[in-house]
Each structure stands twice: as structure tokens, then as C-alpha cells.
Coordinates of C-alpha atoms in Angstrom, one line a residue:
X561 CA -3.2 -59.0 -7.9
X562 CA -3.2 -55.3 -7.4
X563 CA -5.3 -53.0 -9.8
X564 CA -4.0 -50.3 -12.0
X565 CA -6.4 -47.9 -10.2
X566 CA -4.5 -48.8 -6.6
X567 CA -1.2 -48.3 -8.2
X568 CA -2.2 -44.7 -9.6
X569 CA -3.9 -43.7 -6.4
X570 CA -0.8 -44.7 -4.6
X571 CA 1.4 -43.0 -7.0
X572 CA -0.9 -39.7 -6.6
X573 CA -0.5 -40.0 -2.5
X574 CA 3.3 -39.9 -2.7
X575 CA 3.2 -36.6 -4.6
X576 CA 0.8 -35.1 -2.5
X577 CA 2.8 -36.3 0.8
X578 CA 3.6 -33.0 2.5
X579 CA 7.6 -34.6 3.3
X580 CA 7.8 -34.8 -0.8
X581 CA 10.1 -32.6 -2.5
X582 CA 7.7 -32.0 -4.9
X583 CA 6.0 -29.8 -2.3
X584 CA 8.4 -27.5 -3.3
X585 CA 8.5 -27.5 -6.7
X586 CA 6.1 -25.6 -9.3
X587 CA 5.2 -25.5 -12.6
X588 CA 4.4 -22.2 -14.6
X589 CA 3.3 -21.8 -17.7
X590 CA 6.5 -20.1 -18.4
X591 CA 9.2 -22.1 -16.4
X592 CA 9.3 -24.2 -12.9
X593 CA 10.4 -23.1 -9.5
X594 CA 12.1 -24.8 -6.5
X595 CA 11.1 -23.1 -3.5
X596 CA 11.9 -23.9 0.0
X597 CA 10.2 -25.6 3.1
X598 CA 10.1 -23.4 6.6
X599 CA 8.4 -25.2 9.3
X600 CA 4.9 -25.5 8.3
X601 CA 5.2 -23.5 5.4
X602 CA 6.4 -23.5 1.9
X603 CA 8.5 -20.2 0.6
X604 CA 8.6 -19.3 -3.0
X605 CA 10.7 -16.1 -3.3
X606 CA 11.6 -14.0 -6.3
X607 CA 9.5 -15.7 -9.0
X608 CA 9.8 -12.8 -12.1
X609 CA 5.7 -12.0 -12.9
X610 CA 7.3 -9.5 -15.9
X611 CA 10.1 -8.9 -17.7
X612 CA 13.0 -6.8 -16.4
X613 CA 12.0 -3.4 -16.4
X614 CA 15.7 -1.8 -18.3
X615 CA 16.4 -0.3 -21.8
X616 CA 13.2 0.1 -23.9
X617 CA 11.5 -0.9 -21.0
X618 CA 12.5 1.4 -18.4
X619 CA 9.5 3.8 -17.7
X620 CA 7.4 1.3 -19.5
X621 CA 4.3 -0.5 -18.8
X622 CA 5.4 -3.9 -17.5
X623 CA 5.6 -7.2 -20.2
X624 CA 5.1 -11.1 -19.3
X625 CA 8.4 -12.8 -18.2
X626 CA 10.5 -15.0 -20.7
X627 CA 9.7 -18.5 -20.8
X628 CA 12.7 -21.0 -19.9
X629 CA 13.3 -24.4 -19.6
X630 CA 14.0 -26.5 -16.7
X631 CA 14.1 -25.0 -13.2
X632 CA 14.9 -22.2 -11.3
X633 CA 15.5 -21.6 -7.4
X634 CA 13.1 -19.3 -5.9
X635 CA 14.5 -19.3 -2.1
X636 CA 16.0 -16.2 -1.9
X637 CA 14.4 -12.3 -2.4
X638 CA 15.2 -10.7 -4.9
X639 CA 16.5 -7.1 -5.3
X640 CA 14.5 -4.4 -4.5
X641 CA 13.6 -1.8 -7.3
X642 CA 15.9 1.4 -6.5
X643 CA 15.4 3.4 -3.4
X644 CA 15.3 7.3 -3.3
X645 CA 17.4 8.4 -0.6
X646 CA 15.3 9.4 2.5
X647 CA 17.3 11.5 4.9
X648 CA 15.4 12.0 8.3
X649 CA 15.3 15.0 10.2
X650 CA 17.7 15.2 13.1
X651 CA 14.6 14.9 15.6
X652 CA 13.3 11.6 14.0
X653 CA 14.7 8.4 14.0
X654 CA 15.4 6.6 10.7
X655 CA 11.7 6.4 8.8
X656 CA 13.2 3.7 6.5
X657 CA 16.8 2.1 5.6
X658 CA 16.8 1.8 1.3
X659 CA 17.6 -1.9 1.1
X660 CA 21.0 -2.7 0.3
X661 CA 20.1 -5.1 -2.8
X662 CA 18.7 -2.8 -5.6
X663 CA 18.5 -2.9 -9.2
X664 CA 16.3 -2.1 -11.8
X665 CA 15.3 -6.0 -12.4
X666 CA 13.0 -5.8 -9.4
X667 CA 9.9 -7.3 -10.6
X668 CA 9.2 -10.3 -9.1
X669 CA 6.8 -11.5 -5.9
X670 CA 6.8 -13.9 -3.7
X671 CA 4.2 -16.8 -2.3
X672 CA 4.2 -18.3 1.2
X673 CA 1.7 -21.0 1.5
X674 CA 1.3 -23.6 4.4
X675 CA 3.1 -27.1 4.0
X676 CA 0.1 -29.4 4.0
X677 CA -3.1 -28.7 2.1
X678 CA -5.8 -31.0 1.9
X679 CA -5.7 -32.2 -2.0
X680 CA -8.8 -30.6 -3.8
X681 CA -8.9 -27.8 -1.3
X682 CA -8.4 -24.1 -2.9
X683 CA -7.2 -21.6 -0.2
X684 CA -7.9 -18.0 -0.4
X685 CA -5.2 -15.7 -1.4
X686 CA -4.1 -12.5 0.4
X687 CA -1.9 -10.0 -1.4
X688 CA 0.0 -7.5 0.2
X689 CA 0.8 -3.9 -1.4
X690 CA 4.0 -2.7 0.7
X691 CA 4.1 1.8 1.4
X692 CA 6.4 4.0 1.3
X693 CA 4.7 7.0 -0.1
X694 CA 5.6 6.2 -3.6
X695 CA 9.1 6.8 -2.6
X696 CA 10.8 3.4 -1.3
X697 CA 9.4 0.6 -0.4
X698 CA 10.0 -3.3 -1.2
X699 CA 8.7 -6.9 -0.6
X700 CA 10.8 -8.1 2.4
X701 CA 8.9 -5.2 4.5
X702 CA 6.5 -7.8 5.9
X703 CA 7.9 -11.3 5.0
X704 CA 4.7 -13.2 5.7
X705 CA 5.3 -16.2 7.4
X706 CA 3.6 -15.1 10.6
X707 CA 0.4 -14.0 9.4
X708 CA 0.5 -17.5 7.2
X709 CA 1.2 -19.5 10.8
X710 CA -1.5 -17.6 12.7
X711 CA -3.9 -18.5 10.1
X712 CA -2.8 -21.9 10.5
X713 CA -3.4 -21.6 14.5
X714 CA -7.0 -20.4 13.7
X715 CA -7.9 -23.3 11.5
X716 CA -8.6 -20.8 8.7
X717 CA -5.7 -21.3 6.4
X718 CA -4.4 -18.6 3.3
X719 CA -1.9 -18.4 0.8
X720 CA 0.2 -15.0 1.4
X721 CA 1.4 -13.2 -1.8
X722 CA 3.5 -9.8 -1.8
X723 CA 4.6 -8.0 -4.8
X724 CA 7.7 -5.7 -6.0
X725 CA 6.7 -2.8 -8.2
X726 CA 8.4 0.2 -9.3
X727 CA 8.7 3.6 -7.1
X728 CA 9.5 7.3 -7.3
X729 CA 10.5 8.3 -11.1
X730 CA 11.2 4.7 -12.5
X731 CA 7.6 4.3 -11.4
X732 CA 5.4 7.6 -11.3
X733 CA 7.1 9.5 -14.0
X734 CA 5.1 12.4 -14.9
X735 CA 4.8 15.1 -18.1
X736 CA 4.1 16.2 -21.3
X737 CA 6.6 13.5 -23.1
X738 CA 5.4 10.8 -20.8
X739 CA 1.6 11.6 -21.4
X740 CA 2.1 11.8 -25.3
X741 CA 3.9 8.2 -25.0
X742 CA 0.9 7.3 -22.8
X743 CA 3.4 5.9 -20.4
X744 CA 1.6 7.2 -17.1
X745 CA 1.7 5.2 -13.5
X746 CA 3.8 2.1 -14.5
X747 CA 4.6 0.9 -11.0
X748 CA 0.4 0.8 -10.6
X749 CA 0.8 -0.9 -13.8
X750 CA 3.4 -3.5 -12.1
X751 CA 0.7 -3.9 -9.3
X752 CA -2.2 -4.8 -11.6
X753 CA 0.1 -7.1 -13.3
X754 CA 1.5 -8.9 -10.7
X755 CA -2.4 -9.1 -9.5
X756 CA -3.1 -10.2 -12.9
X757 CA -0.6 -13.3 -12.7
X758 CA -2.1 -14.2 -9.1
X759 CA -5.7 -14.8 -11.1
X760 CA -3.5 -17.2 -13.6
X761 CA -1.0 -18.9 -11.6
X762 CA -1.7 -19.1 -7.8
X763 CA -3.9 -22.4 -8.7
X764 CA -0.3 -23.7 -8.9
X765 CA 0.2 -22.9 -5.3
X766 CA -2.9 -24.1 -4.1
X767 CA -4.7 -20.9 -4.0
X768 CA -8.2 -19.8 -5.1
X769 CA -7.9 -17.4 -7.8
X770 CA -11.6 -16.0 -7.0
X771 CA -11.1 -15.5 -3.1
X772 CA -8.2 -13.2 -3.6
X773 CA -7.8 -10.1 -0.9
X774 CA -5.6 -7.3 -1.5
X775 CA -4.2 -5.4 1.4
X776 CA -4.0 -1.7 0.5
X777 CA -5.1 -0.6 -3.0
X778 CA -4.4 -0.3 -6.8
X779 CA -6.5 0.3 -9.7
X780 CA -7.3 -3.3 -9.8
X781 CA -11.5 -4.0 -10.5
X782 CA -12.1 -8.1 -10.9
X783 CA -8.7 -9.0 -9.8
X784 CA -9.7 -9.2 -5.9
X785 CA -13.1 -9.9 -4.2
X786 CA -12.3 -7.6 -0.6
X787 CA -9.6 -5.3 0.3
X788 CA -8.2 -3.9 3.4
X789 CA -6.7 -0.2 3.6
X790 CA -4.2 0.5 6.1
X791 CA -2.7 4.1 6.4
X792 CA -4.2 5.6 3.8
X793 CA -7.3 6.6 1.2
X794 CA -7.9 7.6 -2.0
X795 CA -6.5 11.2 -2.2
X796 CA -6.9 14.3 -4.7
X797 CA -4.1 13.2 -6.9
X798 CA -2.2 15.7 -9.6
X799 CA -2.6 15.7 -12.8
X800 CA 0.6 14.1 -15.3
X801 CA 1.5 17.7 -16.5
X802 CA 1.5 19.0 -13.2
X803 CA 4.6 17.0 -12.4
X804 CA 6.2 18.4 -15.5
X805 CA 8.7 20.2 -13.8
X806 CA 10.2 17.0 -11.8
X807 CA 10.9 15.6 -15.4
X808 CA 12.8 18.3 -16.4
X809 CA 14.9 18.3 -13.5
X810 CA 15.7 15.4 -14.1
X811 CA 16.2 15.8 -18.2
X812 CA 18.8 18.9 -16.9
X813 CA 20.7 16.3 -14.2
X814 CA 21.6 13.7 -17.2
X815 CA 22.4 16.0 -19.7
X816 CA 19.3 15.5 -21.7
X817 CA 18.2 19.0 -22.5
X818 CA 19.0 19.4 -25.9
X819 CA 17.9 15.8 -27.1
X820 CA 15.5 15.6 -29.6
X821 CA 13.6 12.8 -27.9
X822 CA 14.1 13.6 -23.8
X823 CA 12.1 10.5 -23.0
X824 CA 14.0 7.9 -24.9
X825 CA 17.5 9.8 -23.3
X826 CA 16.0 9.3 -19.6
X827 CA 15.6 5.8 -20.9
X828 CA 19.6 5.7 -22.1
X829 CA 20.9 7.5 -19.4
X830 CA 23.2 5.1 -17.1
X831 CA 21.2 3.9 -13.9
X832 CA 23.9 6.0 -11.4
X833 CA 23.2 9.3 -12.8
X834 CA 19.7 9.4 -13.1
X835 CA 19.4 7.4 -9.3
X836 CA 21.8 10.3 -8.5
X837 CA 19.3 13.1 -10.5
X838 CA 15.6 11.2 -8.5
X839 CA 17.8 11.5 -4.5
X840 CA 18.2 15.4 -5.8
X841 CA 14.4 15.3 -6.0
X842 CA 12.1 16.2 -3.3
X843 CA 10.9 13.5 -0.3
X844 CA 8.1 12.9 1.7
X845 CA 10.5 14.3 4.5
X846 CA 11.2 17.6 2.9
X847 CA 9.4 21.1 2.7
X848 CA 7.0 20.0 0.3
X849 CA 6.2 17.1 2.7
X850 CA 3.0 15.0 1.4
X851 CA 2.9 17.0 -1.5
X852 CA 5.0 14.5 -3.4
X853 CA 7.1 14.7 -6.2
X854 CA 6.6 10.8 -7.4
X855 CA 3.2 9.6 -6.7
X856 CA -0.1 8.3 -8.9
X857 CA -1.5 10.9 -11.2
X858 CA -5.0 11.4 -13.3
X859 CA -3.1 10.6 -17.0
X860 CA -6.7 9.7 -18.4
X861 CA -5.3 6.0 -18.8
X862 CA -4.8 4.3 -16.0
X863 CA -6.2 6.6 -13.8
X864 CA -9.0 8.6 -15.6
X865 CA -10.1 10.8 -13.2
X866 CA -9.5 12.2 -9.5
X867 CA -10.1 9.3 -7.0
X868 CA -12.3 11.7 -4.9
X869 CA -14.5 12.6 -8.1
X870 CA -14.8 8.3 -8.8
X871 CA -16.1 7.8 -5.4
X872 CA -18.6 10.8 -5.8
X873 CA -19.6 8.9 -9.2
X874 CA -19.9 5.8 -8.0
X875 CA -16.9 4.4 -10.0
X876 CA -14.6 2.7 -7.8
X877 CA -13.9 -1.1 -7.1
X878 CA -17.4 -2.6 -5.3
X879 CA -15.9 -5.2 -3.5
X880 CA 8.6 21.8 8.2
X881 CA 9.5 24.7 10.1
X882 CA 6.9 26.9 10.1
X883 CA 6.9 29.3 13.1
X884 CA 4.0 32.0 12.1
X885 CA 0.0 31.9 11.2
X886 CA 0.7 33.5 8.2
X887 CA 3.5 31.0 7.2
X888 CA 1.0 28.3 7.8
X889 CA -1.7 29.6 5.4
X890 CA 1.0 30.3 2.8
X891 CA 2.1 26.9 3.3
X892 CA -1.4 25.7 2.9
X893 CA -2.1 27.8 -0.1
X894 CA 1.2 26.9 -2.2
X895 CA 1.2 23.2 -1.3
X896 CA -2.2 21.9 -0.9
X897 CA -5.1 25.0 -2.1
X898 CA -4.1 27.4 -4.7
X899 CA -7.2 28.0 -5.3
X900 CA -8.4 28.5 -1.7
X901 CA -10.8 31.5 -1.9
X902 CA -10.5 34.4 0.6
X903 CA -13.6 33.9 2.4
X904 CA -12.4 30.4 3.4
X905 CA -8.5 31.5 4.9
X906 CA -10.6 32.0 8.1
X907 CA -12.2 29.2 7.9
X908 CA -9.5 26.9 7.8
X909 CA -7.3 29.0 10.0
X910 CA -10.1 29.1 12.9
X911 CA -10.8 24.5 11.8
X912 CA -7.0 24.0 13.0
X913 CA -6.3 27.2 15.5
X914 CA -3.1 28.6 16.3
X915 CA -2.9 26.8 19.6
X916 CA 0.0 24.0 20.3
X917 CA -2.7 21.9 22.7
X918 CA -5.3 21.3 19.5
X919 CA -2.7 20.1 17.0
X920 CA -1.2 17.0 16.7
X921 CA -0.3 14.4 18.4
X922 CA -3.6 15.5 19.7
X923 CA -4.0 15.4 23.8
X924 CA -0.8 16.1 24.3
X925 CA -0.7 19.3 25.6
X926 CA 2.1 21.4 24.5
X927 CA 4.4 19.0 24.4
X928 CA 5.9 17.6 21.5
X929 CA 6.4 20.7 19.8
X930 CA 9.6 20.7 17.9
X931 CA 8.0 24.7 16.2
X932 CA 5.6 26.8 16.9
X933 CA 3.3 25.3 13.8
X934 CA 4.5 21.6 14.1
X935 CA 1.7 20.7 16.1
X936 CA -0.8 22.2 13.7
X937 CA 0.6 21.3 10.2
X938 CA 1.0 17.6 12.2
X939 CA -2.6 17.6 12.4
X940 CA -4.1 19.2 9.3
X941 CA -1.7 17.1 6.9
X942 CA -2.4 14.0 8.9
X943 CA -6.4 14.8 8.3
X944 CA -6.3 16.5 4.7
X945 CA -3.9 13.3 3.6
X946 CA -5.7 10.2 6.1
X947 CA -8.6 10.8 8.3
X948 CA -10.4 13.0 6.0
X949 CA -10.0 10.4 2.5
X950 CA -10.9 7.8 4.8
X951 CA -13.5 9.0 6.3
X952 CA -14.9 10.6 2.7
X953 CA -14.7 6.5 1.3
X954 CA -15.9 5.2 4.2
X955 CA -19.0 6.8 3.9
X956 CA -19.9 6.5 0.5
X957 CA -18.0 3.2 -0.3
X958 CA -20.7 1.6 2.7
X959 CA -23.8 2.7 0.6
X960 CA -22.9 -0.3 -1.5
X961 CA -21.1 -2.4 0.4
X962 CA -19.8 -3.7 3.9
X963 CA -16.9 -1.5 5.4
X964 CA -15.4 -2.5 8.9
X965 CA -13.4 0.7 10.3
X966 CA -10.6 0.7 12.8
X967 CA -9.1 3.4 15.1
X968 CA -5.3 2.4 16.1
X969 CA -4.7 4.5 19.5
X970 CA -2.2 2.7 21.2
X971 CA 1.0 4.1 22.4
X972 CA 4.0 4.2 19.7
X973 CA 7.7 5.3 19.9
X974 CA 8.9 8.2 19.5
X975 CA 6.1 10.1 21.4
X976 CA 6.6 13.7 18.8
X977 CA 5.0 11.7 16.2
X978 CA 2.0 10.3 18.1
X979 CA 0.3 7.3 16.5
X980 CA 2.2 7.8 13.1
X981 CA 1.6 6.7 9.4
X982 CA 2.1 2.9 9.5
X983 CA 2.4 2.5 13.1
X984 CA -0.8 0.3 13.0
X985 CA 0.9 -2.3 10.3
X986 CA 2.7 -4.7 12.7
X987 CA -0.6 -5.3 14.4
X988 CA -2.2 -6.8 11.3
X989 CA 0.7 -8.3 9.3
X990 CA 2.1 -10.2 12.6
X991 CA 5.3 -9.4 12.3
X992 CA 5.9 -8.2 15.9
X993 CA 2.0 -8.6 16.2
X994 CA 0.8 -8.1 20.1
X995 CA 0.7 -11.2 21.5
X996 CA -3.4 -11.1 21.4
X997 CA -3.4 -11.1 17.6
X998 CA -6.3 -9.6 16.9
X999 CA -5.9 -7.4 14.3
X1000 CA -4.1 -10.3 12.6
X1001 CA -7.0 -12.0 13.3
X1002 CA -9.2 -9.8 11.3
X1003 CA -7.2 -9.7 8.6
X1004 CA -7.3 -13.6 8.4
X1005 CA -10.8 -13.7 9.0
X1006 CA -11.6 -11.1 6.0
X1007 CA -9.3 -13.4 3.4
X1008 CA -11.6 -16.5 4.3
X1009 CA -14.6 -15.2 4.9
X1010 CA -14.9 -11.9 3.8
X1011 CA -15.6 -10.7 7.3
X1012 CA -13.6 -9.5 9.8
X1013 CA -15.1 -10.8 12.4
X1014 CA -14.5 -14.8 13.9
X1015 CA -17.1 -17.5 13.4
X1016 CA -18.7 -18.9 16.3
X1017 CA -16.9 -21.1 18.3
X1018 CA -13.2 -19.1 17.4
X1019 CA -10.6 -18.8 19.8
X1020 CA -9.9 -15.1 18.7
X1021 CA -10.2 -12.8 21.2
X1022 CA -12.4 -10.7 18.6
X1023 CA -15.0 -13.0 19.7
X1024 CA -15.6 -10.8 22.8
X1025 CA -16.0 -7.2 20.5
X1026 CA -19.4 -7.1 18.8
X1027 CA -17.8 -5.0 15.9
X1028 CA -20.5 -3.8 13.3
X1029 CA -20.4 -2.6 9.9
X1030 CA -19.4 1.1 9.2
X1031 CA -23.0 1.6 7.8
X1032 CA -25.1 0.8 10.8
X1033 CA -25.2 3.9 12.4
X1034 CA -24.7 6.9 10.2
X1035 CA -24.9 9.4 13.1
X1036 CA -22.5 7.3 14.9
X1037 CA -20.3 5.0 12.3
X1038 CA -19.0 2.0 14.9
X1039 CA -14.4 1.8 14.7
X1040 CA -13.0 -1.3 16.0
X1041 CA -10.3 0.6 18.3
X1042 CA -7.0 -0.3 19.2
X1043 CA -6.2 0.8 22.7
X1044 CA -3.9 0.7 25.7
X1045 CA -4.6 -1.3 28.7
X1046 CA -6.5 -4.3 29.8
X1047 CA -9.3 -4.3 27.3
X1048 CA -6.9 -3.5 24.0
X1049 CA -9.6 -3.3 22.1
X1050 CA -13.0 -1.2 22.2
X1051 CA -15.5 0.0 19.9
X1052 CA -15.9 4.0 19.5
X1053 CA -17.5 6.2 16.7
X1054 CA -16.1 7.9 13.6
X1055 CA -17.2 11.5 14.6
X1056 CA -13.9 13.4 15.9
X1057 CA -13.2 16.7 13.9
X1058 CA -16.1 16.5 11.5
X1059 CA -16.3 19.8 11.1
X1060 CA -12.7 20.2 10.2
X1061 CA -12.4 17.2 7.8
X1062 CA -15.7 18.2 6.3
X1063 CA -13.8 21.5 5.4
X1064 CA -11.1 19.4 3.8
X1065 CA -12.8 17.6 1.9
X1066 CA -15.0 20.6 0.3
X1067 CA -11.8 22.3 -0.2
X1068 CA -10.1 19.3 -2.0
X1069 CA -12.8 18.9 -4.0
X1070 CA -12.8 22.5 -5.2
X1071 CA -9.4 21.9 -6.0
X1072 CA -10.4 19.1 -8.9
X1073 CA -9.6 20.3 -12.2
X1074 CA -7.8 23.7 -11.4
X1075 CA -4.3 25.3 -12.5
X1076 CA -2.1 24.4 -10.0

């Protein structure tokens, strides 16, 4: 006669069979999702982590999701949150295409996990922030699968998670009426959220809710154990009332000046002709450049003080056609230094000279210069916005924990940009990865492990760089650097343009807490 115990444990192996449909199903606490199977994976896409983000709730900080009964399909993405038009210069190509698909119902992420996992066996989680300078951006920017595949190739499986959240004015509205409603940096808000519903649900999926890694960053302390930055650092960020005026550009656009309550008529005004007020708005592409209309500010809430002055404290997470010198320190001055003292024009005009063959891209000669100051304001931006941050968190950020650097040198299309802002991201994400995979590798490695480098006995080429922690030479801080050629990857030290960043970074400082 066969036991009651056999029968259950044979019940409990056909639902954990990897061929079962129920691989594909989940339950929440709020509903139950049917995703699909891809190969050796399992894709769950649009699952809603908040409620849709219209009416009252437009320019408001993100609320749970509805609960339902029975079950919905999650095998599609879904739209992405709207899109403010981007139009290149006629000497670039395309920096992004706005995704077809948009609505203001965007929130929702998406979980890629591998087919099989071994029943009791939590994987670690990572979660992926997608860019786009506050500006555009959405989920299906780096689908996932790859990197979730290569991890399965190194033995060192994850659970891939990538979330929507809310860009230029629906999510970095800034102003008087927005501080007074306390309604500051809602699409961080949407990030910490969707963070916040990884820690509660991913168990669901198979994932480990305390070995999560988040690939870039978000003001998100105990929701992650590592992180890995890619194109960017924490940056002097404006204060809410700075960005006053963007808010009443877009109050005069929708015929909301003479409303009692300006705020709640943004909030009524139809979605075409406030989209159609943002695109009249400034982009990362136009004079003011990086000095962006729609980013994170310091409302006192979510973000309570300059990111630069937090890493001084010790209060961060512990895990343009310029053709004249004077036109460039005026540009300097209005968009970056207002404050700039005298004695320090010279400085920072002698840090990045008038000369074509110092600017950027750098050891180039004078080609690529599409102005006289391109060159120059390429490479002083690219430091004062990048290298400099970085460099300024790598430092202090190793005092209390372990920080791996990189250096991404290899050769990118189109040659007037150099090695642009992003161009490093395909190496690590694996969508078009280099065939070697190692900064996928790393990335993999850092999820598991917490450290980017391969265990003995890998089959990573990382096994043959010996790449030490940032703080193990302070003279000489080791980067893990992406090159050209046979090697592809060497180490070489953080200490190009000290000098110059070291200027930047005074002068940012200075800025902290100034008129602008």
C-alpha cells in the first residue's frame, strides 16, 4: 500500500517539474500572474507594483496596486511612461527613439528568472534602473534575458528585475506648489517602490529578498545589499524652487495661470496638452545641455540634502555652439557656477585650455571638432557631470566599504562623441555583449557573491585580471579597463586630470546652498 507521505511528495514533484505550467504562474498578495516560458527562462512582464499614476495621482507619490481576483497575463510589456521629445543635432545620430507604446499607466516591472531552480534554493536578485537623463527612458531598454542565460552558463544563477518609473515633469516636477504639497521626486519615489515590492514579492519568483543588487542608483538604504553605477555619480543637484520656472512654463502652456490651485489644474489638464507643454521644455540635447530641466532635486523629503554634501557626511547607502573663450566661461558661469568667484575664471579657464588637442574626445587631435569650444565643453561637462562625481564617491564611499572601478576605453561609433555616456552598458547588460563577456561577468559575479571578481576554478576570462579594490592604493586607485585589442581588458589607475576634477569638485561644492 502506498503512504500518504509518498503521495504528497509526488504531488509536490509534479508542481515543481520545470515542464509544469505552473512554472509560469504566480501568486501575489494582490492577484496571480501567467507569465511565459523562453528557452531556459521564465518571463513575467508588466506585473503593476502601484496604482496607475492619472487624476489625483498624477504628480503623486506612487500607491499599492488594486487587488483582483483570478489571473492576469503578464507576457507582454507594458507601455512606457511618456517620452519628452528628444530631437538630435544634425551631427548626431538618433540618441534615443521615444517608444511608440506610452501612457501615463506605466508603472509596472518585469521578472525574468531561469526555468529550473532547485526547490529550497533562493537566487539573488538584480534590479536594473534604465537612463535617460531623467528625460526618456523605459524597461524594454535592456530586456534581460541575456545576462539571465550567461549567468546560467557560469553556474551562478539570478533573477533579473527591471522597473518603469516616471520621467521628465510627470516625474521630477519641481516648485513652490509642489514643495508646499510635499510632492517632490515621485519617479525616485516609483523606484523605491518598485524596490520595496522586490523585498515582498520576489520570494514568489524564487528570489532572495536579502541578496538584492541594484544597478545604478536611487534613494533606496536596506532595500539592496551592493550596487553597481554605470554612467554616472551622485551630482550637485538643484534645489525644488530652483526649477520654479519650468512649472510655470508649463502652468502658461495649459492655460493654468489664473487658477486658484495651479497644481491641481496641471493634474486636470488633458495628457496631449501638457505632453505637448514638457517637449516645449528644454532637453539634455539643447543649450542648457546637462543642466536639466527635469531631474532629482534637494526638496528636504526625499532627498534632504545635496548628494555631494551626504557623501562628505557620511550619509549615503553603505552597501552647444560656443566659438569664443569668453563664450565658454559665460557658459560656465550661467549654467553650472554662478557663484564662481573671479580669482578662479583663470583657474578653470587654464584646467580646460583653449586648445582643440586637450578637449574631448581626448587624444584625438583636432579632429572631431564640430566648433571651436566643442572639444572643450565635451570635456569639462563630461568631467564636472561623470568622472569628477565618480571619482569624488569613489574615494570616500571605499573608506567604508569595497568599491571595484572600471575605465571603458574601447572604440565606439560615431568617433565625434568618443567613448560617450552609456556606451559601456551593452558590455555589462549582454545585450550585444562582446563575445568575451566579461563585464557581464562581473556584474553576475557581484549579484552572487558580492564581488566582482570569479571564484576559483571559473571559466570567466576575469580569472586572468587580478582586479583589486579601489581602496588598495590611494596614490594609485586600481580600474578594471576596457580596451581595444588582444588583451581587452587591463588594469590602469584613477589619476587622469586630478587636478582638473579636483577643481570641479571644490567649485561644486561651493555652489551648495547658493542663489542660483
Amino acid at each position: 500500500m502506498v503512504s500518504k507521505g509518498l503521495v504528497l511528495q509526488a504531488i509536490f514533484a509534479l508542481l515543481i517539474t520545470p515542464q509544469s505550467s505552473s512554472t509560469t504562474l504566480v501568486k501575489l498578495s494582490y492577484g496571480s500572474f501567467e507569465g511565459k516560458t523562453s528557452e531556459n527562462l521564465v518571463e513575467f512582464l508588466g506585473i503593476p507594483f502601484a496604482s496607475p499614476p492619472v487624476g489625483p495621482l498624477r504628480f503623486a507619490a506612487p500607491v499599492k496596486p488594486k487587488a483582483f481576483h483570478g489571473t492576469r497575463q503578464a507576457t507582454s510589456f507594458a507601455p512606457a511612461c511618456p517620452q519628452q521629445a528628444v530631437m538630435p543635432l544634425p551631427q548626431f545620430p538618433p540618441i534615443s527613439v521615444p517608444p511608440a507604446n506610452i501612457s501615463e499607466d506605466c508603472l509596472y516591472l518585469n521578472v525574468i528568472k531561469p526555468a529550473k531552480i532547485v526547490p529550497g534554493k533562493k537566487l539573488p536578485v538584480l534590479f536594473y534602473i534604465f537612463g535617460g537623463a531623467f528625460e526618456i527612458g523605459d524597461t524594454t531598454q535592456v530586456h534581460g534575458d541575456s545576462l539571465v542565460n550567461r549567468s546560467l552558463d557560469l553556474g551562478e544563477p539570478i533573477i533579473y528585475v527591471t522597473a518603469s518609473y516616471r520621467v521628465n515633469a510627470f516625474g521630477f516636477l519641481g516648485g513652490k506648489e509642489v514643495q508646499a504639497a510635499g510632492l517632490g521626486n515621485v519617479g525616485l519615489l516609483d523606484q523605491r517602490f518598485a524596490l520595496e515590492w522586490v523585498q515582498k514579492h520576489i520570494g514568489a519568483f524564487g528570489g532572495d529578498p536579502k541578496k538584492v543588487t541594484m544597478q545604478n542608483e536611487g534613494n533606496t538604504q536596506g532595500l539592496f545589499r551592493a550596487g553597481a553605477m554605470q554612467s554616472g555619480s551622485p551630482i550637485r543637484l538643484p534645489g525644488i524652487l530652483r526649477q520654479q520656472k519650468y512649472f510655470d512654463s508649463l502652468v502658461a502652456d495649459t492655460n493654468c495661470t489664473a487658477s486658484t490651485d495651479r497644481l491641481k489644474c496641471l493634474r486636470d489638464a488633458p495628457f496631449d496638452q501638457l505632453m505637448a507643454a514638457v517637449n516645449r521644455t528644454p532637453t539634455f540635447l539643447s543649450y542648457e545641455s546637462l543642466n536639466l530641466a527635469w531631474q532629482p532635486m534637494v526638496d528636504g523629503k526625499v532627498i534632504v540634502r545635496d548628494p555631494l554634501v551626504s557623501l562628505q557626511q557620511g550619509t549615503y547607502a553603505k552597501t552647444l555652439q560656443h566659438r569664443t573663450n569668453a563664450e565658454y566661461l559665460e557658459y560656465m558661469k550661467s549654467n553650472y557656477f554662478p557663484n564662481l568667484a573671479d580669482e578662479d575664471l583663470p583657474t578653470l579657464e587654464s584646467a580646460y585650455p583653449d586648445d582643440v588637442t586637450q578637449g574631448s574626445p581626448f587624444n584625438t587631435g583636432t579632429a572631431n571638432a564640430l566648433t571651436p569650444q566643442y572639444k572643450r565643453l565635451a570635456a569639462v561637462q563630461g568631467d564636472l557631470e561623470f568622472q569628477a562625481p565618480r571619482r569624488f564617491f569613489s574615494r570616500i564611499a571605499s573608506k567604508t566599504q569595497p568599491v571595484y572601478g572600471f575605465r571603458y576605453t574601447r572604440t565606439t561609433q560615431p568617433a565625434l562623441l568618443g567613448v560617450r555616456h552609456g556606451a559601456d552598458r551593452d558590455e555589462f547588460v549582454g545585450e550585444g555583449a562582446s563575445p568575451e563577456f566579461i563585464g557581464t561577468d562581473a556584474l553576475i559575479y557581484l549579484t552572487c557573491n558580492g564581488d566582482p571578481n570569479p571564484p576559483e576554478g571559473s571559466k570567466s576570462l576575469l580569472q586572468n585580471v587580478k582586479w583589486e579594490p579601489y581602496s588598495s592604493s590611494l596614490d594609485q586607485p586600481p580600474l578594471l579597463t576596457f580596451v581595444d585589442g588582444e588583451s581587452r581588458v587591463n588594469i590602469t589607475f584613477d589619476t587622469h586630470r586630478s587636478e582638473a576634477m579636483e577643481l570641479l569638485t571644490r567649485l561644486s561644492l561651493n555652489e551648495i546652498g547658493k542663489p542660483f
